[in-house]
Coordinates of C-alpha atoms and ligand atoms in Angstrom, one line a residue:
M1 CA 0.0 0.0 0.0
K2 CA 1.2 3.5 -0.8
S3 CA 2.1 5.5 2.3
P4 CA 0.0 8.7 2.8
E5 CA 1.3 12.0 1.4
R6 CA 1.6 14.3 4.4
L7 CA 2.8 17.8 5.0
R8 CA 2.8 20.2 8.0
I9 CA 2.8 23.9 7.4
V10 CA 4.1 26.2 10.1
G11 CA 4.3 29.9 10.6
A12 CA 1.7 31.3 8.3
A13 CA -1.0 33.8 9.5
V14 CA -4.3 32.0 8.6
Y15 CA -7.3 33.7 7.0
D16 CA -10.1 31.3 7.1
P17 CA -13.4 33.3 7.4
L18 CA -15.7 30.3 7.4
N19 CA -14.0 29.0 10.6
G20 CA -13.7 32.5 12.1
I21 CA -9.9 32.7 11.9
Q22 CA -8.5 36.1 11.1
G23 CA -4.7 36.2 10.9
D24 CA -3.8 33.8 13.8
V25 CA -0.6 31.9 13.3
R26 CA -1.2 28.2 13.5
D27 CA -0.1 24.9 12.0
I28 CA -2.0 23.4 9.1
C29 CA -1.7 19.6 8.5
I30 CA -2.4 17.9 5.2
E31 CA -2.8 14.2 4.5
D32 CA -3.7 12.7 1.1
G33 CA -5.1 15.9 -0.3
R34 CA -7.2 16.9 2.6
I35 CA -6.8 19.1 5.7
V36 CA -6.5 16.9 8.8
A37 CA -6.3 17.8 12.5
Q38 CA -2.8 16.3 13.1
V39 CA 0.0 14.5 11.3
P40 CA 2.7 12.3 13.0
L41 CA 6.0 13.7 14.2
G42 CA 8.6 13.6 11.5
T43 CA 6.2 14.7 8.8
P44 CA 7.9 17.0 6.2
T45 CA 7.4 20.6 7.1
L46 CA 6.9 23.7 5.0
N47 CA 8.1 26.8 6.7
A48 CA 5.7 29.6 5.7
R49 CA 6.8 32.3 8.1
G50 CA 6.1 35.8 6.9
T51 CA 3.2 34.7 4.7
I52 CA -0.5 34.8 5.0
V53 CA -2.5 31.8 3.9
M54 CA -6.0 31.6 2.6
P55 CA -8.0 28.8 1.0
G56 CA -7.3 28.5 -2.8
G57 CA -9.3 31.0 -4.8
V58 CA -12.7 30.0 -6.2
D59 CA -13.9 31.7 -9.4
I60 CA -17.7 31.6 -9.5
H61 CA -18.0 33.1 -13.0
S62 CA -15.5 32.9 -15.8
H63 CA -15.3 31.9 -19.4
V64 CA -12.4 29.5 -19.9
A65 CA -13.5 26.1 -21.3
S66 CA -16.2 26.2 -23.9
S67 CA -16.9 26.0 -27.6
A68 CA -17.5 29.7 -27.4
C69 CA -14.1 30.4 -25.9
N70 CA -12.5 28.4 -28.8
H71 CA -14.5 30.5 -31.3
A72 CA -13.1 33.6 -29.6
R73 CA -9.6 32.2 -29.7
R74 CA -10.1 31.7 -33.4
L75 CA -11.4 35.2 -33.8
L76 CA -8.3 36.7 -32.1
P77 CA -5.1 35.5 -33.8
E78 CA -3.5 38.9 -33.1
E79 CA -3.5 37.9 -29.4
H80 CA -1.6 34.8 -30.2
T81 CA 1.1 36.5 -32.1
A82 CA 1.4 39.3 -29.5
E83 CA 1.9 37.1 -26.5
P84 CA 3.5 33.7 -26.9
V85 CA 3.8 31.9 -23.5
P86 CA 6.7 29.5 -23.1
A87 CA 6.2 26.3 -21.2
P88 CA 6.9 26.6 -17.5
E89 CA 9.9 24.7 -16.1
L90 CA 8.3 22.0 -14.0
R91 CA 10.1 19.7 -11.6
D92 CA 11.8 16.6 -12.9
G93 CA 9.5 13.7 -13.3
E94 CA 6.5 15.9 -14.1
A95 CA 4.5 15.4 -17.3
P96 CA 5.9 17.7 -20.0
A97 CA 4.8 21.3 -19.6
R98 CA 3.1 23.0 -22.6
S99 CA 3.7 26.3 -24.2
G100 CA 0.7 28.4 -25.2
T101 CA -0.6 31.9 -25.9
G102 CA -1.8 34.7 -23.7
G103 CA -4.1 37.6 -24.3
T104 CA -7.7 37.8 -23.1
L105 CA -8.4 34.2 -23.9
P106 CA -5.2 32.2 -23.1
S107 CA -4.9 28.7 -24.5
T108 CA -6.1 25.9 -22.2
F109 CA -2.8 25.0 -20.6
T110 CA -1.8 28.6 -20.1
T111 CA -5.2 29.2 -18.5
G112 CA -4.6 26.5 -15.9
Y113 CA -1.1 27.6 -15.2
R114 CA -2.1 31.3 -14.9
Y115 CA -5.1 30.6 -12.6
A116 CA -2.9 28.5 -10.3
G117 CA -0.1 31.0 -10.5
L118 CA -2.6 33.6 -9.1
G119 CA -3.6 31.2 -6.3
Y120 CA -7.0 30.2 -7.8
T121 CA -7.6 26.5 -7.6
T122 CA -11.3 26.2 -8.7
V123 CA -12.9 27.8 -11.7
F124 CA -16.4 27.6 -13.2
D125 CA -17.2 28.3 -16.8
A126 CA -20.5 30.2 -16.6
A127 CA -22.1 29.5 -20.0
V128 CA -22.1 26.2 -21.9
A129 CA -24.7 25.3 -24.4
P130 CA -25.9 21.7 -23.6
L131 CA -25.0 20.6 -27.1
T132 CA -21.4 21.7 -26.7
A133 CA -20.9 20.2 -23.2
R134 CA -18.6 17.5 -24.6
H135 CA -16.3 20.2 -25.9
S136 CA -16.2 21.9 -22.5
H137 CA -15.1 18.6 -20.8
E138 CA -12.4 18.2 -23.3
E139 CA -11.1 21.7 -22.7
F140 CA -11.2 21.2 -18.9
D141 CA -9.2 18.0 -19.5
D142 CA -6.6 20.2 -21.1
T143 CA -6.6 22.9 -18.4
P144 CA -4.3 21.6 -15.7
I145 CA -4.3 22.1 -11.9
V146 CA -7.7 23.8 -11.4
D147 CA -10.9 21.9 -10.4
G148 CA -13.5 23.0 -12.8
G149 CA -17.2 22.7 -13.8
F150 CA -19.7 24.6 -15.8
F151 CA -23.2 26.1 -15.9
V152 CA -25.6 24.9 -18.5
L153 CA -27.5 27.4 -20.6
L154 CA -31.3 27.0 -20.3
G155 CA -34.1 29.5 -20.8
N156 CA -33.9 30.1 -24.5
D157 CA -34.2 26.4 -25.5
E158 CA -37.1 25.0 -27.4
Y159 CA -37.9 22.2 -25.1
L160 CA -38.0 24.2 -21.9
L161 CA -40.0 27.0 -23.5
R162 CA -42.6 24.4 -24.6
Q163 CA -43.0 23.2 -21.1
I164 CA -43.7 26.8 -19.9
E165 CA -46.0 27.4 -22.8
T166 CA -48.1 24.3 -21.8
G167 CA -48.0 25.1 -18.1
N168 CA -45.8 22.1 -17.1
P169 CA -43.3 23.1 -14.5
D170 CA -42.7 19.6 -13.2
R171 CA -41.7 18.4 -16.7
A172 CA -39.4 21.5 -17.0
R173 CA -37.8 20.5 -13.7
D174 CA -37.3 16.9 -14.8
Y175 CA -35.8 18.1 -18.1
A176 CA -33.4 20.5 -16.2
A177 CA -32.3 17.5 -14.0
W178 CA -31.8 15.3 -17.1
I179 CA -29.8 18.0 -18.9
L180 CA -27.5 18.5 -15.9
G181 CA -26.8 14.8 -15.7
A182 CA -26.5 14.3 -19.5
T183 CA -24.1 17.2 -20.0
G184 CA -22.0 16.7 -16.7
G185 CA -23.0 20.3 -15.8
Y186 CA -23.0 21.9 -12.3
A187 CA -25.7 24.5 -12.3
I188 CA -28.5 26.1 -14.4
K189 CA -27.6 29.4 -16.2
V190 CA -30.2 31.6 -17.7
V191 CA -29.1 34.4 -20.1
N192 CA -31.4 37.2 -21.2
P193 CA -34.5 34.9 -20.6
G194 CA -36.4 34.5 -23.8
G195 CA -34.6 37.4 -25.5
I196 CA -32.1 35.2 -27.4
Q197 CA -34.8 33.0 -28.8
A198 CA -36.8 36.0 -29.8
W199 CA -33.9 37.6 -31.6
K200 CA -32.8 34.3 -33.2
S201 CA -36.3 33.7 -34.6
G202 CA -36.8 37.2 -36.1
Q203 CA -38.7 38.9 -33.3
R204 CA -36.9 41.8 -31.6
N205 CA -35.0 41.3 -28.4
L206 CA -37.3 41.2 -25.3
T207 CA -36.9 44.3 -23.1
E208 CA -39.7 44.0 -20.6
I209 CA -40.0 41.1 -18.2
D210 CA -43.7 40.5 -19.0
Q211 CA -43.2 40.8 -22.7
P212 CA -44.4 37.6 -24.4
L213 CA -42.1 35.6 -26.7
G214 CA -44.1 35.5 -29.9
S215 CA -47.8 35.0 -29.1
S216 CA -47.1 32.6 -26.2
R217 CA -47.4 32.6 -22.5
V218 CA -43.7 32.5 -22.3
T219 CA -42.2 35.7 -20.8
P220 CA -38.9 36.4 -19.1
R221 CA -40.6 36.4 -15.8
A222 CA -42.1 33.0 -16.3
I223 CA -38.7 31.6 -17.5
L224 CA -37.0 33.1 -14.4
E225 CA -39.6 31.6 -12.0
T226 CA -39.6 28.2 -13.7
L227 CA -35.8 27.8 -13.6
T228 CA -35.4 29.2 -10.1
D229 CA -38.0 26.8 -8.8
A230 CA -36.5 23.9 -10.7
A231 CA -33.0 24.5 -9.3
N232 CA -34.3 24.9 -5.7
S233 CA -36.6 21.9 -5.8
L234 CA -33.8 19.8 -7.2
R235 CA -31.7 21.0 -4.2
L236 CA -28.8 21.9 -6.6
P237 CA -25.7 23.1 -4.7
H238 CA -25.8 26.4 -6.6
P239 CA -29.1 28.2 -7.3
V240 CA -30.1 29.4 -10.7
H241 CA -27.4 31.7 -12.1
I242 CA -29.1 34.7 -13.8
H243 CA -27.9 37.1 -16.4
C244 CA -30.9 39.5 -16.6
N245 CA -32.6 41.0 -19.6
N246 CA -31.2 44.3 -20.9
L247 CA -27.5 43.8 -20.1
G248 CA -25.4 46.9 -20.7
V249 CA -28.3 49.2 -21.6
P250 CA -29.0 52.5 -19.9
G251 CA -32.0 52.3 -17.5
N252 CA -31.6 48.6 -17.0
A253 CA -31.6 48.7 -13.2
R254 CA -35.4 48.8 -13.5
T255 CA -35.4 45.4 -15.2
T256 CA -32.8 44.0 -12.7
L257 CA -34.9 45.1 -9.7
Q258 CA -38.1 43.7 -11.2
S259 CA -36.3 40.4 -11.7
M260 CA -35.0 40.4 -8.1
E261 CA -38.5 41.3 -6.8
T262 CA -40.0 38.4 -8.8
L263 CA -37.6 36.0 -7.1
A264 CA -37.4 37.5 -3.6
G265 CA -37.9 34.9 -1.0
R266 CA -36.3 32.2 -3.2
R267 CA -32.7 31.4 -3.6
A268 CA -31.2 32.9 -6.7
H269 CA -27.9 34.3 -7.9
F270 CA -27.6 37.4 -10.1
T271 CA -24.4 37.4 -12.1
H272 CA -22.1 40.3 -13.3
L273 CA -24.5 42.7 -11.5
Q274 CA -22.4 45.7 -12.6
F275 CA -23.7 45.3 -16.2
H276 CA -27.3 45.5 -14.9
C277 CA -27.2 48.6 -12.7
Y278 CA -27.5 51.6 -14.9
G279 CA -29.9 54.5 -14.5
G280 CA -31.0 56.9 -17.3
G281 CA -32.3 55.5 -20.5
A282 CA -34.8 56.6 -23.1
G283 CA -32.8 59.6 -24.3
D284 CA -31.6 60.3 -20.7
G285 CA -28.1 59.0 -21.2
W286 CA -26.3 56.9 -18.6
S287 CA -26.0 57.1 -14.8
S288 CA -25.2 54.8 -11.9
A289 CA -28.1 53.0 -10.2
A290 CA -25.7 50.8 -8.2
Q291 CA -27.0 52.1 -4.8
R292 CA -30.6 51.2 -5.5
V293 CA -29.8 47.7 -6.6
I294 CA -27.3 46.9 -3.9
E295 CA -29.7 48.1 -1.2
Y296 CA -32.3 45.7 -2.5
L297 CA -29.7 42.8 -2.5
N298 CA -28.6 43.8 1.0
A299 CA -32.1 43.5 2.3
N300 CA -32.9 40.1 0.7
P301 CA -30.8 37.4 2.3
L302 CA -31.7 34.6 -0.2
L303 CA -30.4 36.6 -3.2
S304 CA -26.7 36.7 -4.1
A305 CA -24.6 38.2 -6.8
D306 CA -21.1 38.5 -8.3
V307 CA -20.0 41.9 -9.5
G308 CA -18.6 41.6 -13.0
Q309 CA -16.2 44.4 -12.4
V310 CA -14.9 46.3 -15.4
M311 CA -11.1 46.8 -15.4
F312 CA -9.4 49.2 -17.8
G313 CA -7.6 47.5 -20.7
P314 CA -8.4 44.9 -23.3
A315 CA -11.3 42.6 -23.0
T316 CA -13.3 40.2 -25.1
T317 CA -17.0 40.1 -24.8
I318 CA -18.3 36.6 -25.2
S319 CA -21.9 35.9 -24.3
A320 CA -24.9 33.8 -25.1
D321 CA -26.7 37.2 -25.2
A322 CA -26.3 37.4 -29.0
P323 CA -28.6 40.4 -29.5
I324 CA -26.5 42.5 -27.1
E325 CA -23.3 41.4 -28.8
Y326 CA -24.9 42.4 -32.1
L327 CA -25.5 45.9 -30.7
L328 CA -22.0 46.1 -29.4
H329 CA -20.6 45.1 -32.7
A330 CA -22.8 47.7 -34.5
N331 CA -21.8 50.4 -32.1
S332 CA -18.1 49.7 -31.8
G333 CA -17.5 48.7 -35.4
R334 CA -15.3 45.9 -34.2
K335 CA -15.3 42.5 -35.8
W336 CA -17.6 39.8 -34.4
T337 CA -18.9 36.4 -34.7
N338 CA -22.4 35.0 -34.0
I339 CA -23.2 31.4 -33.4
D340 CA -26.8 30.1 -33.1
V341 CA -26.7 26.8 -31.2
E342 CA -29.5 24.9 -32.9
L343 CA -32.5 24.5 -30.5
E344 CA -30.7 25.8 -27.5
T345 CA -29.2 29.3 -27.3
G346 CA -27.0 31.8 -29.1
C347 CA -23.5 33.2 -28.7
G348 CA -21.9 36.4 -29.8
I349 CA -18.3 37.5 -29.5
V350 CA -16.9 41.0 -29.9
P351 CA -13.3 42.1 -28.9
Y352 CA -13.5 45.2 -26.8
S353 CA -11.4 47.6 -24.8
F354 CA -12.4 49.5 -21.6
Q355 CA -10.7 52.9 -21.7
E356 CA -10.1 55.4 -19.0
R357 CA -11.0 58.3 -21.3
A358 CA -14.2 56.7 -22.4
A359 CA -17.1 58.0 -20.3
V360 CA -19.2 54.8 -20.4
S361 CA -16.2 52.6 -19.4
A362 CA -15.5 54.9 -16.5
L363 CA -19.1 54.7 -15.4
Q364 CA -19.0 50.9 -15.6
W365 CA -15.8 50.8 -13.5
A366 CA -17.4 53.1 -10.9
V367 CA -20.7 51.1 -10.8
G368 CA -18.8 47.9 -10.0
L369 CA -16.8 49.5 -7.2
E370 CA -20.0 51.1 -5.8
L371 CA -21.5 47.7 -5.5
F372 CA -18.5 46.3 -3.7
L373 CA -18.2 49.3 -1.4
L374 CA -21.9 49.5 -0.5
S375 CA -22.4 45.7 -0.1
A376 CA -23.5 44.8 3.5
D377 CA -22.6 41.1 3.1
P378 CA -19.4 40.0 1.4
W379 CA -20.7 36.4 1.5
R380 CA -23.5 37.4 -0.9
L381 CA -21.6 39.8 -3.2
V382 CA -18.5 38.2 -4.5
L383 CA -15.7 39.1 -6.9
S384 CA -15.7 38.5 -10.6
T385 CA -14.8 40.4 -13.7
D386 CA -16.8 38.0 -15.8
H387 CA -13.5 37.1 -17.4
P388 CA -12.8 38.1 -20.2
N389 CA -15.8 40.3 -20.5
G390 CA -15.1 43.0 -18.0
G391 CA -11.3 42.2 -18.0
S392 CA -8.9 39.3 -17.7
F393 CA -8.7 37.3 -14.5
L394 CA -5.1 38.5 -14.4
S395 CA -6.6 41.9 -13.3
Y396 CA -7.9 40.5 -10.0
P397 CA -4.9 41.7 -8.0
T398 CA -5.4 45.3 -9.2
L399 CA -9.1 45.0 -8.3
I400 CA -8.2 43.7 -4.9
Q401 CA -5.9 46.7 -4.4
Q402 CA -8.7 49.1 -5.4
L403 CA -10.9 47.5 -2.8
M404 CA -8.3 47.5 0.0
D405 CA -6.6 50.8 -0.6
R406 CA -8.7 54.0 -1.1
D407 CA -5.6 55.9 -2.3
A408 CA -5.2 53.5 -5.2
R409 CA -8.8 53.9 -6.0
A410 CA -8.6 57.7 -5.8
E411 CA -5.5 57.6 -8.2
Q412 CA -7.6 55.6 -10.7
L413 CA -10.5 57.9 -10.3
K414 CA -8.4 60.9 -11.1
R415 CA -7.4 59.4 -14.5
V416 CA -10.9 58.6 -15.7
N417 CA -13.4 60.5 -17.8
A418 CA -15.8 61.8 -15.2
K419 CA -18.5 63.0 -17.6
L420 CA -21.1 60.4 -16.4
L421 CA -20.0 60.3 -12.8
A422 CA -22.2 63.2 -11.5
G423 CA -24.2 61.8 -8.6
S424 CA -22.0 58.7 -8.4
V425 CA -21.4 57.8 -4.8
L426 CA -17.9 56.6 -5.7
A427 CA -17.0 60.1 -7.0
D428 CA -18.5 61.6 -3.9
G429 CA -16.0 59.6 -1.9
L430 CA -16.5 56.1 -0.4
S431 CA -13.9 55.6 2.3
R432 CA -14.4 51.9 2.9
E433 CA -11.4 49.6 2.6
Y434 CA -11.8 45.9 2.4
T435 CA -9.9 43.9 5.1
L436 CA -7.9 40.8 4.3
N437 CA -10.7 38.8 5.9
E438 CA -13.3 40.4 3.5
I439 CA -11.0 39.7 0.5
A440 CA -10.8 36.1 1.7
I441 CA -14.6 36.0 1.7
V442 CA -15.2 37.6 -1.7
T443 CA -12.5 35.5 -3.5
R444 CA -12.9 32.1 -1.9
A445 CA -15.1 31.5 1.1
G446 CA -18.1 33.3 -0.3
P447 CA -18.0 31.8 -3.8
A448 CA -17.5 28.3 -2.4
R449 CA -20.5 28.8 -0.1
L450 CA -22.7 30.1 -2.9
L451 CA -21.6 27.2 -5.1
G452 CA -22.4 24.7 -2.3
L453 CA -18.9 23.4 -2.3
R454 CA -18.5 22.1 1.3
H455 CA -14.9 21.0 0.8
K456 CA -13.7 24.3 -0.6
G457 CA -13.2 27.9 0.5
H458 CA -12.1 27.0 4.0
L459 CA -9.3 25.3 5.9
G460 CA -11.2 23.2 8.4
V461 CA -10.6 19.4 8.9
G462 CA -11.9 17.5 5.8
A463 CA -11.5 20.5 3.4
D464 CA -9.6 20.0 0.2
A465 CA -6.0 21.0 0.7
D466 CA -6.1 23.9 -1.7
L467 CA -4.1 26.8 -0.1
T468 CA -2.5 30.0 -1.3
F469 CA 0.3 31.7 0.6
Y470 CA 1.0 35.4 -0.1
S471 CA 4.1 37.2 1.1
R472 CA 3.1 40.4 3.0
E473 CA 3.8 43.4 0.9
R474 CA 2.8 47.1 1.0
N475 CA 1.8 46.9 -2.6
I476 CA -1.3 44.9 -2.5
A477 CA -1.6 44.3 -6.2
R478 CA 1.9 42.8 -6.3
M479 CA 1.2 40.7 -3.2
F480 CA -1.9 39.1 -4.8
A481 CA -0.4 38.8 -8.2
R482 CA 2.4 36.4 -7.2
P483 CA 1.7 34.0 -4.4
R484 CA 4.8 32.5 -2.8
Y485 CA 3.3 29.0 -2.5
V486 CA 0.1 27.4 -3.9
I487 CA -1.0 24.0 -2.8
K488 CA -3.7 22.2 -4.9
G489 CA -5.2 19.0 -3.5
G490 CA -2.1 18.6 -1.2
V491 CA 0.4 19.0 -4.1
L492 CA 2.8 22.0 -3.9
V493 CA 2.2 23.5 -7.4
V494 CA 3.9 26.9 -6.8
E495 CA 7.2 27.1 -4.9
E496 CA 8.9 30.5 -4.3
G497 CA 6.6 32.1 -6.8
Q498 CA 7.4 29.5 -9.6
L499 CA 5.0 27.0 -11.0
R500 CA 6.6 23.6 -10.4
R501 CA 3.9 21.0 -10.7
A502 CA 0.8 20.7 -12.8
P503 CA -1.4 17.8 -11.7
A504 CA -4.8 17.4 -13.5
G505 CA -7.8 19.0 -11.9
R506 CA -11.0 17.4 -11.0
R507 CA -14.4 17.9 -12.6
L508 CA -17.3 19.2 -10.5
R509 CA -20.7 18.2 -11.7
V510 CA -24.1 17.0 -10.6
S511 CA -26.6 14.4 -11.7
P512 CA -29.9 15.0 -10.0
G513 CA -32.6 12.4 -9.9
H514 CA -35.8 12.9 -12.0
D515 CA -39.0 11.2 -13.2
T516 CA -37.9 9.2 -16.2
A517 CA -41.3 9.9 -18.0
V518 CA -39.5 12.9 -19.4
L519 CA -37.2 10.7 -21.5
R520 CA -39.9 9.4 -23.9
D521 CA -41.1 12.9 -24.6
L522 CA -37.5 14.1 -25.1
R523 CA -36.8 11.3 -27.5
R524 CA -39.8 12.4 -29.6
H525 CA -38.6 16.0 -29.5
F526 CA -35.0 15.0 -30.6
N527 CA -36.4 12.8 -33.3
A528 CA -38.5 15.6 -34.7
H529 CA -36.2 18.6 -34.4
A530 CA -32.6 17.9 -33.5
T531 CA -29.5 17.0 -35.7
V532 CA -28.1 14.9 -32.8
A533 CA -29.7 11.6 -32.0
F534 CA -31.1 11.4 -28.5
E535 CA -28.8 8.4 -27.7
N536 CA -25.7 10.4 -28.7
F537 CA -26.5 13.5 -26.7
P538 CA -25.3 12.6 -23.2
V539 CA -21.6 13.0 -22.5
R540 CA -20.1 9.7 -21.5
G541 CA -16.8 8.5 -19.9
L542 CA -16.3 11.3 -17.4
R543 CA -13.6 10.5 -14.9
D544 CA -15.0 12.1 -11.7
A545 CA -18.2 11.0 -10.1
P546 CA -21.0 13.5 -9.7
M547 CA -21.2 15.4 -6.4
E548 CA -23.8 14.2 -3.9
I549 CA -26.8 16.4 -3.7
G550 CA -28.8 17.3 -0.6
Ligands
LIG601 ZN1 -20.2 35.7 -18.2

């Protein structure tokens, strides 16, 4: 029998918010990839004096492993020529490291190396069309180190819309359960409920939450309610993950608040909230409505959100929200691609750049920070840039600096176009500075809890041994950009700031039970409308077992 892999870590100041530990120096013991209470005398020791340690970062919303990402990579050869990334020098005996390319959509291997190099050990891709799930699994297989999973796009798909049309929420729930199991997905994602299907089929995008799709009973509100109830009655670890109607449009805070009010009292997650918090509209221009929305979120404990912060610099917008991508393409004049995914959803991609001198970019940046700085509960408003939509995940350290250091924020504010910032609470001066404990919540403990990952986001006994050690530095951005050590599943992957090992990550997925009566109906639906045979649709041969639910 193989002897257990053990390690004792001494000297690090521990930030473990879930267990109420804020900077105490204490030993951490690891055995076979998990945190344990004690290891025997003589166990190898890692001396981490002078560092602070947090659980590995957990990214609740990113775009890293999907057919859409690959389309975006194909659209952006200029990024590949601009930033070749040589293979890292791994330790002897490791599988060969791979070179790749950088930019806003790094190649798969580079994505894994860079996330781990930043201290992130778990990443979710937030938008996968069911039909392309197999591709996502293959990309994750090629993305080393990080544990990963994805959210499955529903809410613009023919079969679900038919169940709503015919008043059959139980069938809709069984279908959602089947889709999650068949695709190896983790949660239900809804993007611009109904609007993508409307736009694809020649109707205009839906802009009101009670606007019918065609002549049907299907409305954005009905889609939101159906999918929220499906996720909750299936007891999924993560509630429905909602990208509201009217993303990026002035005046859209009204739609966002209506969507939240519809679901108040039920568990639901609103993603990249920043893109949904604008006032003005109808000839009135743009303004921030962050305060109104965050006050509503603060007061409703079952609702949660991630921010989708905009960071200045290059980005690539990549979204199932094809009508919005079309608008962005038309307004920016940048190249684009659109992909309709058969019976399921859409996808648009437009390269973009958020510029300090552009008034709307500056407003978007301010709105995101207002959400962070007015949030009453870091467990329910967590960090994201909607990589690579609001900016690359590589900008997280700069964002953390802007949250922790009001001077850094003020410096940035001085450089931006302030034309639309009249009445912005950020411009009026928000003095809050996030503590290290709050950063540990919004970057790991909070996302892990919202995702229902009981073994992640904390350092208690039984947790996955995913840990990130930062050397204390005055420059917060530098400190968070280059962890001194990173441990993933008990394996020391980063040593003295250098990536040294690249084990494969695990897949996080669910397979909820359902009434099998749905299968016969689905087979009929596939036979009549799909190009893929029903038997060929489910993804097979996944290595990791589904997570237990309940
Ligand atoms: Zn997204």
